[in-house]
């Protein structure tokens, strides 16, 4: 056991600083998370940008958010806010340990709490190595697949832990949605991690692991712990969380084959507990709330007599109304949802917009019709425009509608959303196993159809499976992007071209993109991304028109799609589903009779 008088800890640059050990010997259990995952000023965008931009572009973030490193502390030096995952680990441990045994702190404050008494450092992380979808692909486009900003700061945290003079005394346990990245890359030694936990902290197995660590027992490298099956077994934070994240649901139910969160049980969490956590955040100085979910629309409709894909309008409106009307909540941000509910119940979208827009911190001046140009931007999975592919990987993504109608569901849903000032971020998966050029063309068709119809979503293409990215990362440099076909590159660059539409309305915007992107191509990207990238980049730059590029045979411009209207989609539903339709949305199938009001009122409870 090591108990040096003067403890050396490394600072952010890796150099050694000398500190006295904490007067109380340190806390027995110290919880932390990478700085870049804990900060909550500047909104969601800063964290998403830091997940995707390589470390050499950190200056861009520093210029835009000069104070991003300035975090708030409690009087004892612990963190004023931490990601929800850390808060739940804390809450889970406090069922067994005393308050002064456990602390949650920022990485730069570890030396204040890690001492001879410390037995466990528990790290919660979302994305420590940046090998997840979207993040990996963009860093490689910009020139390095290895080190997104977030990953740099995560590694910095692990280096601090590794360099602790008390390292022999404590075990390092990592958990959170990004823990698997350490398992897949086998970076236990490099990062000085003893054990990665997959699953929730509430589990009895997690507590048992901490007991073992405290006794100094050897820990297994990887532990899978059970997810609570009962909504009352899920804990809620009673302190402040990063971005005011409070869980709303677990699981999803649509069963997409590539989805990890869907493996969790479908649970919607009790409203009173959600509201307690909202109030706890406000009490601790948070002005923003965001309900974490895979699909907000299932809340209030889990394990009821109505299938979960017919949203419970009254319950949702009631929940969101109470949240945004909680004194002290100044901002509210949506997390994830699916698109079919917008086709099923457009009036729900309207009612939610009326409630949520005034508290949204997101402004899209060129897109929004709201008087203050506010907008809502949840994350929605589009994934593919190919029905063939969709059938294979996500056959229930569009229920109650048939997956055969997936492109129509996307376009109709987006129309409803845009009309209500929802401009979602939509993810696409490029390179699904078995994806052919025809599948990519189908997705390109859908993207062009959006453009033709004047619909807007931020389209975020990413390469299938982080595992795949990881294997490629071990090869030289940016091999992964070189493997994309011309059509896959075109899809990616078309998405980004469309995303930049709102920024192109100034006289200088298009010119800046042309010059900038061609300059980057000549300087760096030509070599990095290979020949398949060349024409898609010219298309992106706008220096040669898409018409001309098509004439030259360099790009595929997408053919018009035959799209079903909402009425046609509703008419395609199975008659047994009609009872769940809301008459006030119109477009009812011939022969529909509304259910009795009493039944509706019951369903709302
Ligand atoms: C809110 C959210 C965000 C927010 C805020 C994140 C934050 N720092 O607080 C924002 C928008 C910034 C964000 C960004 C990103 N996100 Co995000 N996000 C979420 C979301 C919706 C909720 C996360 C959450 O707080 N859940 C509630 C808490 C309680 O759950 P939890 O953290 O998992 O913690 C539980 C367990 O994991 C465990 N646990 C957690 N930590 C520890 C530690 C120990 C030691 C132990 C034992 C257990 C343990 O116990 C907890 C329960 O008791 C999830 C989806 C979801 N439903 O989880 C996606 C999700 C985590 N994000 C995801 C992704 C991909 C990203 C981005 C990479 C997207 C991008 N390209 O920009 C970035 C990365 C950001 C970064 N810093 O690098 C993926 C993760 C995929 C992965 N890692 O494999 C998810 C799962 C969404 C999805 N369905 O794909 N995200
Ligand atoms: S809709 Fe989204 S959250 Fe639900 S299973 Fe599919 S990918 Fe997962």
Coordinates of N, CA, C and O in Angstrom, one line a residue, residues 29 31 87-102 199-211 225-228 230 232-236 238 273:
X29 N -14.8 6.2 -2.2 CA -15.2 6.0 -3.6 C -15.3 7.3 -4.2 O -16.0 8.2 -3.8
X31 N -16.1 9.3 -7.8 CA -16.8 9.2 -9.1 C -16.4 10.4 -9.9 O -16.3 11.5 -9.5
X87 N -24.5 10.5 -11.6 CA -25.5 10.8 -10.5 C -26.2 9.5 -10.0 O -26.5 9.3 -8.9
X88 N -26.5 8.6 -11.0 CA -27.2 7.4 -10.6 C -26.3 6.4 -9.9 O -26.7 5.7 -9.0
X89 N -25.0 6.4 -10.4 CA -24.0 5.5 -9.7 C -23.9 6.0 -8.2 O -24.0 5.3 -7.2
X90 N -23.9 7.4 -8.1 CA -23.8 8.0 -6.7 C -25.0 7.6 -5.9 O -24.9 7.1 -4.7
X91 N -26.2 7.7 -6.5 CA -27.4 7.4 -5.8 C -27.4 5.9 -5.4 O -27.8 5.6 -4.3
X92 N -27.0 5.1 -6.3 CA -27.0 3.6 -6.1 C -26.1 3.3 -4.9 O -26.4 2.5 -4.0
X93 N -24.9 3.9 -4.9 CA -23.9 3.6 -3.8 C -24.4 4.2 -2.5 O -24.1 3.6 -1.4
X94 N -25.1 5.3 -2.5 CA -25.5 5.9 -1.2 C -26.6 5.0 -0.5 O -26.9 5.3 0.6
X95 N -27.1 4.0 -1.2 CA -28.0 3.1 -0.5 C -27.2 2.2 0.5 O -27.7 1.7 1.4
X96 N -25.9 2.1 0.2 CA -25.1 1.2 1.1 C -24.0 2.0 1.8 O -23.5 1.6 2.9
X97 N -23.5 3.1 1.2 CA -22.3 3.8 1.8 C -22.8 5.2 2.3 O -23.8 5.7 1.9
X98 N -21.9 5.7 3.2 CA -22.3 7.0 3.8 C -21.9 8.1 2.9 O -21.0 8.0 2.0
X99 N -22.5 9.3 3.1 CA -22.3 10.4 2.2 C -20.8 10.8 2.2 O -20.3 11.2 1.1
X100 N -20.1 10.7 3.3 CA -18.7 11.2 3.3 C -17.8 10.1 2.8 O -16.5 10.2 2.8
X101 N -18.3 8.9 2.3 CA -17.5 7.9 1.7 C -17.4 8.1 0.2 O -16.6 7.6 -0.5
X102 N -18.4 8.8 -0.3 CA -18.6 8.9 -1.8 C -18.6 10.4 -2.2 O -19.2 11.2 -1.6
X199 N -24.1 -2.2 -18.1 CA -25.4 -2.3 -17.4 C -25.6 -1.2 -16.4 O -24.7 -0.3 -16.2
X200 N -26.7 -1.3 -15.7 CA -27.0 -0.2 -14.8 C -26.5 -0.3 -13.4 O -26.3 -1.4 -12.8
X201 N -26.3 0.9 -12.8 CA -25.7 0.9 -11.5 C -26.6 0.4 -10.4 O -26.2 0.0 -9.3
X202 N -27.9 0.5 -10.7 CA -28.9 0.1 -9.6 C -28.8 -1.4 -9.3 O -29.2 -1.8 -8.2
X203 N -28.3 -2.2 -10.3 CA -28.2 -3.6 -10.1 C -27.5 -4.0 -8.9 O -26.4 -3.5 -8.5
X204 N -28.0 -5.1 -8.2 CA -27.3 -5.7 -7.0 C -25.9 -6.1 -7.4 O -25.0 -6.0 -6.6
X205 N -25.7 -6.6 -8.6 CA -24.4 -7.1 -9.1 C -23.4 -6.0 -9.1 O -22.2 -6.2 -8.8
X206 N -23.9 -4.7 -9.4 CA -22.9 -3.6 -9.4 C -22.5 -3.3 -8.0 O -21.3 -3.1 -7.7
X207 N -23.4 -3.4 -7.0 CA -23.0 -3.1 -5.6 C -22.0 -4.2 -5.2 O -21.1 -3.9 -4.5
X208 N -22.3 -5.4 -5.6 CA -21.4 -6.5 -5.2 C -20.0 -6.3 -5.7 O -19.0 -6.5 -5.0
X209 N -19.9 -5.7 -6.9 CA -18.6 -5.4 -7.5 C -17.9 -4.4 -6.7 O -16.6 -4.5 -6.4
X210 N -18.6 -3.3 -6.3 CA -18.0 -2.3 -5.4 C -17.5 -2.9 -4.1 O -16.4 -2.5 -3.6
X211 N -18.3 -3.8 -3.5 CA -17.9 -4.4 -2.3 C -16.6 -5.1 -2.4 O -15.6 -4.9 -1.6
X225 N -24.2 -6.6 -16.0 CA -25.1 -6.7 -14.8 C -26.5 -6.5 -15.4 O -26.8 -6.0 -16.4
X226 N -27.5 -7.0 -14.6 CA -28.9 -7.1 -15.0 C -29.5 -5.7 -15.0 O -29.3 -4.9 -14.1
X227 N -30.4 -5.5 -16.0 CA -31.2 -4.3 -16.1 C -32.4 -4.5 -15.2 O -33.1 -5.5 -15.3
X228 N -32.7 -3.5 -14.3 CA -34.0 -3.7 -13.5 C -35.2 -3.8 -14.5 O -35.2 -3.2 -15.5
X230 N -38.3 -3.6 -13.4 CA -39.5 -2.9 -12.8 C -39.2 -1.4 -12.8 O -38.2 -1.0 -12.4
X232 N -40.1 0.8 -10.8 CA -39.8 1.4 -9.5 C -38.4 1.1 -9.0 O -37.9 1.6 -8.0
X233 N -37.7 0.2 -9.7 CA -36.3 -0.1 -9.3 C -35.3 0.9 -10.0 O -34.2 0.8 -9.6
X234 N -35.8 1.7 -10.9 CA -34.9 2.7 -11.5 C -34.8 3.9 -10.6 O -35.8 4.4 -10.1
X235 N -33.6 4.3 -10.3 CA -33.3 5.4 -9.4 C -33.3 6.7 -10.2 O -33.2 6.8 -11.4
X236 N -33.5 7.8 -9.4 CA -33.5 9.2 -10.0 C -32.5 10.1 -9.3 O -32.4 9.9 -8.1
X238 N -31.1 13.1 -7.3 CA -31.6 14.2 -6.5 C -30.7 15.4 -6.4 O -30.8 16.2 -5.5
X273 N -41.7 10.7 -10.0 CA -40.2 10.6 -9.9 C -39.5 11.5 -10.9 O -38.5 12.2 -10.5

